[in-house]
Each structure stands twice: as C-alpha cells, then as structure tokens.
Tab-separated table of C-alpha atoms and ligand atoms in Angstrom:
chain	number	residue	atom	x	y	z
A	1	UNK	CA	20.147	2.255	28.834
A	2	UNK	CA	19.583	-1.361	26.905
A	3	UNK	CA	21.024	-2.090	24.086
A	4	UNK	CA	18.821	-2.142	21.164
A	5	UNK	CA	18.888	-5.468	19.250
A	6	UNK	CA	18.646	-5.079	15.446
A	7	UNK	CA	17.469	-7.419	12.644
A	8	UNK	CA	18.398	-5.675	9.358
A	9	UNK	CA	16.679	-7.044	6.123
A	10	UNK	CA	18.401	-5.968	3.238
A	11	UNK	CA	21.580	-5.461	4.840
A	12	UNK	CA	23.504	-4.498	1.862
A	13	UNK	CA	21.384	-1.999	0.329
A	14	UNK	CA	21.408	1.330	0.443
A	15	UNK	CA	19.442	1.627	3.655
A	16	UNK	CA	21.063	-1.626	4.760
A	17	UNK	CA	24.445	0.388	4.993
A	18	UNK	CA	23.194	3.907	6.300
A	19	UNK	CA	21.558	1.862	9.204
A	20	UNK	CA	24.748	0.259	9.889
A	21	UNK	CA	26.934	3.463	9.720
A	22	UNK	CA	24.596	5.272	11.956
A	23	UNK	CA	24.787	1.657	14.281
A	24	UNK	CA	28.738	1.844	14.080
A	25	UNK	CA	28.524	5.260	16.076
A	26	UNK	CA	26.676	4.131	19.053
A	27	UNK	CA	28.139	0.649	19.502
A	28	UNK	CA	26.654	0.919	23.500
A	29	UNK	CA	23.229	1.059	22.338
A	30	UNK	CA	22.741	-1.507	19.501
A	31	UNK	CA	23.522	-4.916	18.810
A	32	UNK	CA	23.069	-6.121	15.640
A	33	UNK	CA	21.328	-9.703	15.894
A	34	UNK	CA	20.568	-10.471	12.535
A	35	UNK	CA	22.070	-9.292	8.909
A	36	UNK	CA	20.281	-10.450	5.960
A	37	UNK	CA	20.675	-10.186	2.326
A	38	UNK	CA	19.953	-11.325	-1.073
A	39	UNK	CA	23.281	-11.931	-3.042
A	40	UNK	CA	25.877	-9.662	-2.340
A	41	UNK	CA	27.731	-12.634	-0.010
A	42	UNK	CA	31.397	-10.572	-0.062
A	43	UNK	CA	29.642	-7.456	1.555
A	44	UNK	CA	27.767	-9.555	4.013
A	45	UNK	CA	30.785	-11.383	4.997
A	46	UNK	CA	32.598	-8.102	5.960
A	47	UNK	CA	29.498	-7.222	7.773
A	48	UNK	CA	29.290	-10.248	9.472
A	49	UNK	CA	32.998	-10.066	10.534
A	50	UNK	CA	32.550	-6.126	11.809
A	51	UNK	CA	29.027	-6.546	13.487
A	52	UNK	CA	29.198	-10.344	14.842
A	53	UNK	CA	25.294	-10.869	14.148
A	54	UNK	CA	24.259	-14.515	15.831
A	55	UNK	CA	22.441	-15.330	12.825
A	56	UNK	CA	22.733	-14.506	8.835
A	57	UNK	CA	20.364	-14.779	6.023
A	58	UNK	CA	21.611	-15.432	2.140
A	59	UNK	CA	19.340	-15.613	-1.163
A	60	UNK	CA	20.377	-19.280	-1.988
A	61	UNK	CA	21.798	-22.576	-0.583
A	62	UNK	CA	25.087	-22.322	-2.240
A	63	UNK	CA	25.915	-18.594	-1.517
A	64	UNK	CA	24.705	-20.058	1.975
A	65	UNK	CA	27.248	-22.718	1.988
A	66	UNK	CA	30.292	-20.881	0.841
A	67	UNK	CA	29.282	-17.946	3.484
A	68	UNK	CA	29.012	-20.465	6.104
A	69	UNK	CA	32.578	-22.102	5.845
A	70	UNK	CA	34.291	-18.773	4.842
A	71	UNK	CA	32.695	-17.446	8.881
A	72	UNK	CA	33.698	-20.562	10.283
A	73	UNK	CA	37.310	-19.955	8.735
A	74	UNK	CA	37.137	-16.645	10.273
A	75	UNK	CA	36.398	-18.303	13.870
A	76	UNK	CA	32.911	-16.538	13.739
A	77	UNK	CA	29.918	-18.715	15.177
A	78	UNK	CA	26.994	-17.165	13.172
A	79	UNK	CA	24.455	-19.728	12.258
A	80	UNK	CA	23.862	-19.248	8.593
A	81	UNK	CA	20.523	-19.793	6.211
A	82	UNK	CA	18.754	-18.852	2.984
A	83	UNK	CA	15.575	-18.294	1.964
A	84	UNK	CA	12.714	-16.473	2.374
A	85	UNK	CA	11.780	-18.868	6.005
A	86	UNK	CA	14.685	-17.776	7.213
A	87	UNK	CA	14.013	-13.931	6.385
A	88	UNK	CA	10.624	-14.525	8.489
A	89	UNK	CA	12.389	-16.010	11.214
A	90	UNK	CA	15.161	-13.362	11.341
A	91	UNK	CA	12.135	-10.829	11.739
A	92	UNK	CA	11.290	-12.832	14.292
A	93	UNK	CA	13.651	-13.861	16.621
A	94	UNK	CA	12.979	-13.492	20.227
A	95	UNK	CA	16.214	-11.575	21.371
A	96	UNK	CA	15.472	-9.004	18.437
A	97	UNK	CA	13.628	-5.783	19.090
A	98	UNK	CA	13.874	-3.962	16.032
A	99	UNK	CA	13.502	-4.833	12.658
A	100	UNK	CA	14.998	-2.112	9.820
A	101	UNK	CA	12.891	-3.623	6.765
A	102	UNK	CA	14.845	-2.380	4.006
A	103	UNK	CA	14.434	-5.450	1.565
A	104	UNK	CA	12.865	-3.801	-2.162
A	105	UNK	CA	9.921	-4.507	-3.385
A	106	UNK	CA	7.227	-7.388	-2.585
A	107	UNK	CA	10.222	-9.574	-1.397
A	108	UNK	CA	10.224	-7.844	1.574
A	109	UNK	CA	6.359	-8.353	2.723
A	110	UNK	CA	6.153	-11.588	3.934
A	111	UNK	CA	9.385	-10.856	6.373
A	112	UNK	CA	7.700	-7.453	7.524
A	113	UNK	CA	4.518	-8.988	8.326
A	114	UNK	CA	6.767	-11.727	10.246
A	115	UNK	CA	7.898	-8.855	12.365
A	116	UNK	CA	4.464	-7.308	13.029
A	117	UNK	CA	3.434	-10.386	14.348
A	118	UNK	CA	5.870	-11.151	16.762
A	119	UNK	CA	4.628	-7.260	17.767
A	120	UNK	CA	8.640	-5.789	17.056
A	121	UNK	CA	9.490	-2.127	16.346
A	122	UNK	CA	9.464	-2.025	12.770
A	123	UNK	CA	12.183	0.669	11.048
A	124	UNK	CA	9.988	0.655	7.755
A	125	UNK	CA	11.411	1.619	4.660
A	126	UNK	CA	10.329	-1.258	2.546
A	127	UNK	CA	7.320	0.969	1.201
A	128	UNK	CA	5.929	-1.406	-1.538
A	129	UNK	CA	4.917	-3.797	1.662
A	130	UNK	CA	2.905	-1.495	3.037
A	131	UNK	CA	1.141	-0.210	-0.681
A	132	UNK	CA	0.436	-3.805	-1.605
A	133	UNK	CA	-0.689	-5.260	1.934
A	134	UNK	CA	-2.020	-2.319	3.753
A	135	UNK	CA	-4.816	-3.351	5.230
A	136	UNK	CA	-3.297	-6.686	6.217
A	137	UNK	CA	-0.515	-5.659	7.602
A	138	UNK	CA	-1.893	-2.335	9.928
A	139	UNK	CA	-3.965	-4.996	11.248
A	140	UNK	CA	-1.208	-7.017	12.545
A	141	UNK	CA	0.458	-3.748	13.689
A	142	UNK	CA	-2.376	-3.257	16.135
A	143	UNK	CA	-2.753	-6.839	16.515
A	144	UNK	CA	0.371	-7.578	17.478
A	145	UNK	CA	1.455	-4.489	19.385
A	146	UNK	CA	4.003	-3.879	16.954
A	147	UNK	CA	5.536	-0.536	17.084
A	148	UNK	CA	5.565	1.241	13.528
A	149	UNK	CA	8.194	4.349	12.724
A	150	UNK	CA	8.822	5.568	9.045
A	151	UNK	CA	12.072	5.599	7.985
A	152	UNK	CA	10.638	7.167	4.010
A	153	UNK	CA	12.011	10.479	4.727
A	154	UNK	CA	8.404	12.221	3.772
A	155	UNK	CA	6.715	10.035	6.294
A	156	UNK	CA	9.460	10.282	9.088
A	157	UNK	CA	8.669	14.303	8.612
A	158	UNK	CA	5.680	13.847	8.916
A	159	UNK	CA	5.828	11.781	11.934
A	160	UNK	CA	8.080	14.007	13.613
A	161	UNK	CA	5.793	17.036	12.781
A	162	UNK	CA	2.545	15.244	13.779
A	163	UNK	CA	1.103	15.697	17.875
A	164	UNK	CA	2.949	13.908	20.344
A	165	UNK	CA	0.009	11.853	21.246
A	166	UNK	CA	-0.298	10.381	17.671
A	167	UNK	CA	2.905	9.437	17.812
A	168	UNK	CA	2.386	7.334	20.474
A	169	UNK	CA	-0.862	6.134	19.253
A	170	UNK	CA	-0.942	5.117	15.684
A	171	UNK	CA	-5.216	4.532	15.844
A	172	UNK	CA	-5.437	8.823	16.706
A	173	UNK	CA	-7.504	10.259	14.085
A	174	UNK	CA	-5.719	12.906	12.599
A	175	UNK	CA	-8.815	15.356	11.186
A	176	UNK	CA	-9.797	15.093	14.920
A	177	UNK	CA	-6.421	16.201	16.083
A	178	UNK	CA	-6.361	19.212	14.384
A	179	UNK	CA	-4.952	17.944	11.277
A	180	UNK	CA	-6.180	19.580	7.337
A	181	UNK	CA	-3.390	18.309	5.162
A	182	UNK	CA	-0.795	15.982	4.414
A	183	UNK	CA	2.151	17.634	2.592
A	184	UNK	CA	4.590	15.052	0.907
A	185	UNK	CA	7.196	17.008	-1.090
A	186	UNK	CA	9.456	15.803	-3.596
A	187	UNK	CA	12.598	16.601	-5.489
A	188	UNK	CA	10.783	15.886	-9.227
A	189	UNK	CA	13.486	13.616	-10.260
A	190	UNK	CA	16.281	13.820	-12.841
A	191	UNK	CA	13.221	14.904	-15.416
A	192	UNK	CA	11.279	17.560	-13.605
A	193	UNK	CA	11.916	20.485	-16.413
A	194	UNK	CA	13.347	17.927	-19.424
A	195	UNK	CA	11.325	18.202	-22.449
A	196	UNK	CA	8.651	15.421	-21.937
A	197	UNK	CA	9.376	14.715	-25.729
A	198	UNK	CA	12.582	13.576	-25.580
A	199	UNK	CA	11.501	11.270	-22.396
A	200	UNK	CA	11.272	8.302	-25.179
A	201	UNK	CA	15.138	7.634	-25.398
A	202	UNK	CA	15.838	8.122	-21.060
A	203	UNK	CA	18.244	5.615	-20.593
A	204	UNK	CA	18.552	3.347	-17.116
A	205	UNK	CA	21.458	5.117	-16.163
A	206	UNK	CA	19.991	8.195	-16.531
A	207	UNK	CA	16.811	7.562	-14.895
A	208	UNK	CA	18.835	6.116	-11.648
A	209	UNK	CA	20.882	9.386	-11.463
A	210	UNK	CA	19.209	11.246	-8.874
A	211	UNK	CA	19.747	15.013	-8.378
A	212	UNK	CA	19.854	14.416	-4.511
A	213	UNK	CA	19.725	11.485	-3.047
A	214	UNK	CA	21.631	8.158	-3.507
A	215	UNK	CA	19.376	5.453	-3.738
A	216	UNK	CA	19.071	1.604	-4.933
A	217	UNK	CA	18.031	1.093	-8.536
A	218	UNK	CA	14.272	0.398	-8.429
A	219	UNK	CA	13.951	3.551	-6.219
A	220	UNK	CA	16.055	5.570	-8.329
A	221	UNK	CA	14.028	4.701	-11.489
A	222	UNK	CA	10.784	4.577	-9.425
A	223	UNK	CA	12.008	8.910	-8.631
A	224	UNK	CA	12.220	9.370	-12.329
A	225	UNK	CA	8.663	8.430	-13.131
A	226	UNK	CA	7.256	10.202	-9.686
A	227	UNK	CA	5.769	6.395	-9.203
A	228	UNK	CA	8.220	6.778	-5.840
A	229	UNK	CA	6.151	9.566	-4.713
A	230	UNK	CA	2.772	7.242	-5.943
A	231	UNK	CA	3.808	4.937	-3.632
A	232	UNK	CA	4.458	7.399	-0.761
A	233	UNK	CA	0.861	8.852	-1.190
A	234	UNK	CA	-0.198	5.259	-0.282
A	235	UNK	CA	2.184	4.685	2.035
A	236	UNK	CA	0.806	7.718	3.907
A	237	UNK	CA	-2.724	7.011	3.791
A	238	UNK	CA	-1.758	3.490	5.995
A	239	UNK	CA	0.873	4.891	8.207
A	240	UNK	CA	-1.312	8.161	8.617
A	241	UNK	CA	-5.146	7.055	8.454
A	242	UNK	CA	-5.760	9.989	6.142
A	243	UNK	CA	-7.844	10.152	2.998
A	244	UNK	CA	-6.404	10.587	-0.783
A	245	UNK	CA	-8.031	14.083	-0.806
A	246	UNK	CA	-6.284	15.064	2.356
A	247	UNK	CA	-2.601	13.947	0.715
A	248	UNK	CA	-1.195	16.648	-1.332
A	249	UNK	CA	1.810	16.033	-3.443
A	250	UNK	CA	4.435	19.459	-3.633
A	251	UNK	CA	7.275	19.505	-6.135
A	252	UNK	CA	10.265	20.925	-3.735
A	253	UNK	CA	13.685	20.723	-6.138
A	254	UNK	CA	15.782	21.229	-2.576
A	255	UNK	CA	14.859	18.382	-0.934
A	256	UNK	CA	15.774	19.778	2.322
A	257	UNK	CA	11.613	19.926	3.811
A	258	UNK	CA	11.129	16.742	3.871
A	259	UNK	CA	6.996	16.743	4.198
A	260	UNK	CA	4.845	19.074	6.018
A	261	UNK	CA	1.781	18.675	7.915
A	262	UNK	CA	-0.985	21.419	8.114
A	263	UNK	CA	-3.301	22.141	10.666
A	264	UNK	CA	-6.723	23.347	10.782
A	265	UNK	CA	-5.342	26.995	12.841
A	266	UNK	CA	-3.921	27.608	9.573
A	267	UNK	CA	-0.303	26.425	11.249
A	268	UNK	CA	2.014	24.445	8.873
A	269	UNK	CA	5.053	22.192	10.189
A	270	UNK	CA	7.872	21.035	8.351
A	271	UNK	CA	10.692	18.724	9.237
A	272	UNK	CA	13.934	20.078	7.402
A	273	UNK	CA	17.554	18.579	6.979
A	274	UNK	CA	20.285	17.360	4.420
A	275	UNK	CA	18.946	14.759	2.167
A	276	UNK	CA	20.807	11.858	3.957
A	277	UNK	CA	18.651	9.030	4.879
A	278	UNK	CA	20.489	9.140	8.111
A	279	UNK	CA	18.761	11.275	9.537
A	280	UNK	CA	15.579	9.844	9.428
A	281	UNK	CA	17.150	5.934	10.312
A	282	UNK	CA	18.919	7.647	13.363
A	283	UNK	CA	15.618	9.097	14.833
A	284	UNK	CA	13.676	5.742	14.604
A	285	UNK	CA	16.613	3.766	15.895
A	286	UNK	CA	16.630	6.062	18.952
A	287	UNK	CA	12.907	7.394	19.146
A	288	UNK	CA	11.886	8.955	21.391
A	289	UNK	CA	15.637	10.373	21.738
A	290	UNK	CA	17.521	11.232	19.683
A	291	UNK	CA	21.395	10.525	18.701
A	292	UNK	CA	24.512	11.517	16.537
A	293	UNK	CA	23.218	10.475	12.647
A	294	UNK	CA	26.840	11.342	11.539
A	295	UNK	CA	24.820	13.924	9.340
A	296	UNK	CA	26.313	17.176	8.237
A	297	UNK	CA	24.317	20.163	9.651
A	298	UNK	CA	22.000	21.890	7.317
A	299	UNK	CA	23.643	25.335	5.959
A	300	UNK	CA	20.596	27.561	5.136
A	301	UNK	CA	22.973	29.923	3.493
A	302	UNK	CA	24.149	27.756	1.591
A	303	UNK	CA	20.832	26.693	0.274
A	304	UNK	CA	19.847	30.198	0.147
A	305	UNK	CA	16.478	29.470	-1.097
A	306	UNK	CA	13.371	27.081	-1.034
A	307	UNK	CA	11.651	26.850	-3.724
A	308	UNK	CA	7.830	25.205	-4.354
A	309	UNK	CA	5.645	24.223	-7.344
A	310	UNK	CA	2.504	21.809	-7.847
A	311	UNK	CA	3.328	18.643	-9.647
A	312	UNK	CA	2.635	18.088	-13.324
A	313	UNK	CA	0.146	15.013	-13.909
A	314	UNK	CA	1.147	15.191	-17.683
A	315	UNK	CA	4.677	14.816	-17.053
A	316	UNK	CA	4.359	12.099	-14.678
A	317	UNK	CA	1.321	9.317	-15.026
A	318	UNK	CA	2.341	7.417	-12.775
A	319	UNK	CA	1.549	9.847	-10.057
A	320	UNK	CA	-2.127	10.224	-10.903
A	321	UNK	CA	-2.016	5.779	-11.650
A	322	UNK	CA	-0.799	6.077	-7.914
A	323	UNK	CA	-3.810	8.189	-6.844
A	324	UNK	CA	-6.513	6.187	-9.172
A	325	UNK	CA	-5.030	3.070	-7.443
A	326	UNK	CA	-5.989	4.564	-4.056
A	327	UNK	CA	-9.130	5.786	-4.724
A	328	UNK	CA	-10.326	2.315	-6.276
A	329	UNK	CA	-9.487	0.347	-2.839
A	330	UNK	CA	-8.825	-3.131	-2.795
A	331	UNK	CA	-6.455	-4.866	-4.446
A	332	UNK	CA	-5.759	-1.863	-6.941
A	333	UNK	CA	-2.964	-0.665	-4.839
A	334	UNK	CA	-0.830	-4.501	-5.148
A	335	UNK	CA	-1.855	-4.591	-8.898
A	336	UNK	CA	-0.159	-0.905	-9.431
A	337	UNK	CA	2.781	-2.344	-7.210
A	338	UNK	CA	3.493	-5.235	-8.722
A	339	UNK	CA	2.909	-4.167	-12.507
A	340	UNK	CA	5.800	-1.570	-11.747
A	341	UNK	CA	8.022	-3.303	-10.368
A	342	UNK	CA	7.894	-5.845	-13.673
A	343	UNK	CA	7.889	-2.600	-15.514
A	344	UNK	CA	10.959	-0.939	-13.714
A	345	UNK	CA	12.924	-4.371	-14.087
A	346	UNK	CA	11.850	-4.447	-17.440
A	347	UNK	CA	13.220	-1.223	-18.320
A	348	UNK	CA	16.421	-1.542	-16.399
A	349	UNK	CA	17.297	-4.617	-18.329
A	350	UNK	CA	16.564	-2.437	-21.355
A	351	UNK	CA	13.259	-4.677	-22.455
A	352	UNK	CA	10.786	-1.682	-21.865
A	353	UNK	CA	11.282	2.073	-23.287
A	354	UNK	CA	10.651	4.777	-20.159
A	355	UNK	CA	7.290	6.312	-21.407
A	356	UNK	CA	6.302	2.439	-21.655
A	357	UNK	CA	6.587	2.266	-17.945
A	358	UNK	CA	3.122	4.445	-17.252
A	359	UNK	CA	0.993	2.615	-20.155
A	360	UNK	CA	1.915	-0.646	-19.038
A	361	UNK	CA	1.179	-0.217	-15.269
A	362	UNK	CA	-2.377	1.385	-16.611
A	363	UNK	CA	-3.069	-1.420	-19.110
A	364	UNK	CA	-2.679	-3.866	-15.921
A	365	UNK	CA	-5.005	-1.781	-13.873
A	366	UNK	CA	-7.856	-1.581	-16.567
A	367	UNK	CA	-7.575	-5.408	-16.854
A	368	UNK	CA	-7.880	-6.573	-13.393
A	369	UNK	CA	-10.799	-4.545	-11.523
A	370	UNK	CA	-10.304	-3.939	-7.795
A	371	UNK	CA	-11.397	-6.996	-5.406
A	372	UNK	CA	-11.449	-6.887	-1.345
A	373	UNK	CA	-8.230	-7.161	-0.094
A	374	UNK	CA	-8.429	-8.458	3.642
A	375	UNK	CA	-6.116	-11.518	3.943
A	376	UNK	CA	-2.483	-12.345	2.744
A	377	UNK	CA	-3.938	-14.720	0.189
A	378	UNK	CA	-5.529	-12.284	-1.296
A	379	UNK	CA	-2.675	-9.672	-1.231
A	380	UNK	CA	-0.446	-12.607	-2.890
A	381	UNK	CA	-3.052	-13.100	-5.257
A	382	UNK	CA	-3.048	-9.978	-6.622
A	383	UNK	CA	0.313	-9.472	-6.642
A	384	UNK	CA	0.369	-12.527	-8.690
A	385	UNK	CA	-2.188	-11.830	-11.165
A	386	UNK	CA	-0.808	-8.168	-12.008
A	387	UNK	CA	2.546	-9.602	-12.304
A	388	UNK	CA	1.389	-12.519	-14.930
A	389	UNK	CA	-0.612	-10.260	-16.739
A	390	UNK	CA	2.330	-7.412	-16.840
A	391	UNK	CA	4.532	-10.234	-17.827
A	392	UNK	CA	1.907	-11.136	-20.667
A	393	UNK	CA	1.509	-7.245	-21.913
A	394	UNK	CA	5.968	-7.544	-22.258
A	395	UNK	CA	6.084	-10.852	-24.242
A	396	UNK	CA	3.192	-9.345	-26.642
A	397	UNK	CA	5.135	-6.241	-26.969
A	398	UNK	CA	8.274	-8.154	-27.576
A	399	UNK	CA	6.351	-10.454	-30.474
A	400	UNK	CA	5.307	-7.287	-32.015
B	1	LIG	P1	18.773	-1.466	-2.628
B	1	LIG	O1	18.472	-2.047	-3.951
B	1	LIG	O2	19.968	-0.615	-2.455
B	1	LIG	O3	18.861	-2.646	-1.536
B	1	LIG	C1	17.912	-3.664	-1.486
B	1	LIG	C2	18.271	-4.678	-0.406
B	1	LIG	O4	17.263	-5.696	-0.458
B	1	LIG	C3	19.615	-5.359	-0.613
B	1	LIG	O5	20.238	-5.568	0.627
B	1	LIG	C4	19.243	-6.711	-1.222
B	1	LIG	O6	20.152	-7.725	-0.867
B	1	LIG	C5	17.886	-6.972	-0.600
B	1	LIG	N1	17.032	-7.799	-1.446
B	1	LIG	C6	16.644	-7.552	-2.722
B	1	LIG	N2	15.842	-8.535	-3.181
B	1	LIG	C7	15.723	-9.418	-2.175
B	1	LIG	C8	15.038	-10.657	-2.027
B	1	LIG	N3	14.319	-11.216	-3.032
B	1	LIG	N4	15.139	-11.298	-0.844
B	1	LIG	C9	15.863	-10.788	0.165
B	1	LIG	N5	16.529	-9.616	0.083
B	1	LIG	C10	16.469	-8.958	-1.059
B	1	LIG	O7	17.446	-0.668	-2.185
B	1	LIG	P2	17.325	0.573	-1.172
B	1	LIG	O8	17.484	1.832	-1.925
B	1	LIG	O9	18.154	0.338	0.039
B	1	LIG	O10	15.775	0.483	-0.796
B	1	LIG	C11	15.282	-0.485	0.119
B	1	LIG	C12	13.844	-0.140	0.449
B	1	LIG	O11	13.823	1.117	1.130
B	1	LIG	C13	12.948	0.026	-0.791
B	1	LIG	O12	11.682	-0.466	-0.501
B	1	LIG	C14	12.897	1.534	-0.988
B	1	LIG	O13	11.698	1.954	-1.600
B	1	LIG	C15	12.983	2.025	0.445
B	1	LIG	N6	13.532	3.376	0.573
B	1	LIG	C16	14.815	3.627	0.192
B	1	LIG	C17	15.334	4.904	0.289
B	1	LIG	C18	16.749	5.210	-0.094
B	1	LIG	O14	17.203	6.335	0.099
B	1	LIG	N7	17.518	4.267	-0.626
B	1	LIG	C19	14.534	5.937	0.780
B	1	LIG	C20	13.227	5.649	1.165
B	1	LIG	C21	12.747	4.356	1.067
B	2	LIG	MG1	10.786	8.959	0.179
C-alpha cells in the first residue's frame, strides 16, 4: 500500500485536529506534507514537531517568522510561509495527493480551487466554497480530474448510501439511477423547541453550544440558525447534481442517521453512526477501504429510539433564505454566503442581535438580484458586493 500524502488546510480547527487524530492511527498509510493555518502558531508548532510536514503555512509574516526560527531551534527543516499564495501552493504541491480543505468560510475557496486544478483528491469540508463557487469549481473538478469525497457528515451519508457506480463517477445522473430523494437530516440546533420569542436575547455562547456535535464557532452559530443545514442543501445540489425540489430537509434530534437517500422502488438508505466527524474523515482518507476512525461503536440500546419531524420555516429563516438562494441561481448562493458570514461575525462579536442574523442576510439578497455566475471573477465579485453591502446594512444599524 502507498502512503497517502496529506495537505491539511485549516490544520488547527476542529476538522484540522480530527483529521490528524484519525492520521496518528495509521502512521503507515499517510504522510502529512503540508499543515496550514491561520493564527494559532503554538498549536501548529506542536503539529509541526509531531507530524514533520515539509512545508507550513501561517496567516501573517511575523507569526511566519517567529514559527520559522522556533522549527529551526527544534532542528526541524520545514520551509515556512504565509499567505493566502502559499495556501494555493500547499493545495498544490506535486508530492501531495490529498487535500482535507477544512479552512471556514470564503477563505478557504481560492486554496480549494488550487487543489481541483492540480486534479488532487479533495477531503471537502470547507462547505461555503462549494455554495459560493459551485459552478466554478465542479467544473474544475471534472476539468482537472480531481477526485471529490464529502467529509459534511450529511453528504458523506449520502455518498456512502448512493450506487457504487456514482461514486465512482461524479457526472451519473442520479434520477436516472434510480434515485427520488435526497434526505439531509439534522439535529435542529440548541433552539429546536425554545420559545422563538425569547430567541431575541440568544447569546454567542449559547448559540455555539451544540447538543451533539463539537464544532468551530461559525459552524456552531451557523447550527443555531439552521443556515448550516442552508448551506448543506446547496452543498448537495453541487456534490449530488440534484434539484432543490428533490432535497428534503428532516429534523432528526439524534443525530446518529446522518442523511438518507431514497429510491424510486420505494427503498430508503441511511448511513448511521456516533456524531464524531471521524467517521466520515476516516472513510474519505481511506475510500474505497476503510480503516480504524478511533470512533466508539454506535450502542442502539443506548439510543433506544430515533426520532423524526419536518423542519419549521418559521423558526428558522434562514433555511427557506438557503432554499430561495438556490432556486434564484447565479450569484444568489455567494450573496447568501457571504452576507452570513458578516452576519455570524457580527453577532459573535456581539454587534448583531440573533433574530438580526435572518433579516440581514434577506435585506442583502433583495438588494443585489442574481447575475450569471460562471468565472472566479464573478464568484469574487459577488462575494464582494454582498459583503460591502452587509457591512453597509451593520454601520446603518449601528448609527441608528
Ligand atoms: P474551525 O473554526 O474550528 O477551524 C477553522 C480552521 O480554518 C482553523 O484551522 C483556522 O486556522 C483556519 N482559518 C480560518 N480563517 C482562515 C484564513 N483566513 N486563512 C487560512 N486559514 C484560516 O472550523 P471547523 O469547525 O473545523 O470547520 C471548518 C470547515 O469545515 C467549515 O467550512 C465548516 O463548515 C466545515 N465543517 C465542519 C464540521 C465540524 O464538525 N467542525 C462539520 C462539517 C463541516
Ligand atoms: Mg453537516
């Protein structure tokens, strides 16, 4: 068997550090090549020390600097650079065959697309790449002969539930395979059955503590509004070539199915486990094997029951802003992307109230109409434009 060489964007994140526990346990099979992160220069000089990558990426010059001398103290040879040229050309280097894009948000696009064109295996879990650049970036998938596997736990279930000759062929049409449905399930958040009214005074911390998984910040907040699961209906229609009609969202507090896909026979398949993003990192690592995720096995006594109900609109607009992105095409999806994620960092740093978050992400959408979306210019140009004008609809809140 090779060994597996790894670049990891977004090393220390929460993703960043499940991929490297699962890549501690099979030291045989992977090598990690390249670690890359944004500021957190401590953590990535203990990962540098354990993992020995040849090359390291760090947000700025300085925290470059300081990283590079403290290595070379250590007796450790890894070239070190920052900036976002040097997260491209970690995607890109040509010993590295995976790439685990785990960066958040639209920082993590132009680094992703780096990958897909130098036709790697991409580990994607950087979703808001995919929702603002779709079109761009499954072309140079296909292009490229990059090699796509979801590590979004909905949209590894699905993949794993799908036939085996999609799998292998991202271009299948699903409705001709057989396929009806999309399922993506999810937990509801910390707010599924709290009064709606008293959604006015949710504080960060409470919005970022998730009932079942452990997640970074924007995620965590992005769970609490259902804009997470938004995201994922997007996410699926690229990964998955299916329609917005043929993507149902189901409210499942477990969080042990993951997503479900039905078929036209009337046949529904499921992909269960513990909520531990293991799981789903460990199968793309090793796909088409599969290997130890370090994951505890799932106690169906224990759970005892699974439990199902359709998702309430009312409760959470950004779910249907997710859907009415969709449906308009274009650039609607990268205005809805970036608006939120001004929004979510708006309300972490306690500058936007949570039942602001929806109003503002609409108010961006009813200003900029859709526009074709088939080049990175015009992805970063809407990105750009939703983000000014997001920015704009804070400071005239703030003069108010
Ligand atoms: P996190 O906040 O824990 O980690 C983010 C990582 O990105 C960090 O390593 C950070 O250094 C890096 N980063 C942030 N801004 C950067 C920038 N400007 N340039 C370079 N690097 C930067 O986030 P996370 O929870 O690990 O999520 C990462 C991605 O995976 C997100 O897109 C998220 O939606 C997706 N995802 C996460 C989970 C989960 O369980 N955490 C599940 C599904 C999908
Ligand atoms: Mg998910």
């Amino acid at each position: 068997m090779a060994t597996l060489n790894l670049t990891i964007l977004g090393s220390t994140g929460s993703i960043g550090l499940s991929t490297l526990d699962v890549v501690r346990r099979h030291p045989s099979r992977y090598r990690v090549e390249a670690l890359c992160a944004h500021r957190q220069a401590d953590l990535l000089f203990e990962q540098c020390c354990e993992f020995r990558p040849g090359y390291a990426v760090i947000g700025d010059a300085a925290r470059a600097d300081a990283l590079r001398s403290r290595l070379q103290a250590a007796g450790l040879t890894t070239e070190v650079e920052s900036g976002p040229e040097a997260l491209e050309r970690a995607a890109s280097l040509p010993q590295v065959d995976a790439v685990m894009a785990a960066i958040v948000g639209a920082a993590g696009l132009r680094p992703t697309l780096a990958a897909a064109k130098s036709g790697k295996r991409i580990l994607l879990a950087n979703k808001e790449a995919l929702v603002m650049a779709g079109p761009v970036f499954m072309h140079a998938v296909r292009e490229h002969g990059a090699v796509l596997l979801p590590i979004d736990s909905e949209h590894n279930a699905i993949f794993q539930s799908l036939p085996d000759d999609f799998q292998s062929d991202l271009s299948n049409s699903l409705p001709a395979r057989g396929v009806r449905r999309l399922l993506l399930t999810a937990s509801g958040g910390p707010f599924r059955q709290r009064d709606p009214a008293s959604l006015v005074s949710v504080t960060p911390e409470q919005a970022v503590a998730h009932p079942n998984w452990s997640m970074g910040r924007k995620i965590s907040v992005d769970s609490a509004t259902m804009m997470n699961k938004g995201l994922e209906v997007i996410e699926a229609h690229w990964l998955f070539g299916m329609d917005a009609d043929r993507i149902d969202v189901v409210i499942h507090p477990q969080s042990v199915v993951h997503s479900m896909v039905e078929y036209v026979d009337g046949s529904v398949i499921a992909q269960l486990g513990n909520p531990d993003m293991r799981t789903p990192i460990a199968h793309a690592l090793a796909y088409p094997e599969r290997i130890d995720a370090g994951v505890a096995p799932l106690d169906l006594f224990r759970i005892g029951r699974l439990d199902f109900e359709a998702p309430d609109f009312g409760r959470f607009p950004c779910l249907a802003l997710a859907f009415r992105a969709l449906r308009a095409g274009g650039s609607a999806p990268a205005t809805l992307n970036a608006a939120n994620e001004v929004a979510v960092e708006a309300f972490l740093n306690g500058k936007l109230g949570f039942t602001e978050i929806a109003p503002l992400i609409s108010a961006t959408l009813d200003a900029l109409p859709a526009r074709p979306l088939d080049t990175l210019d015009d992805v970063l140009a809407a990105d750009e434009a939703a983000r000014g004008l997001a920015r704009a609809h804070l400071a005239d809140r703030a003069a108010a």
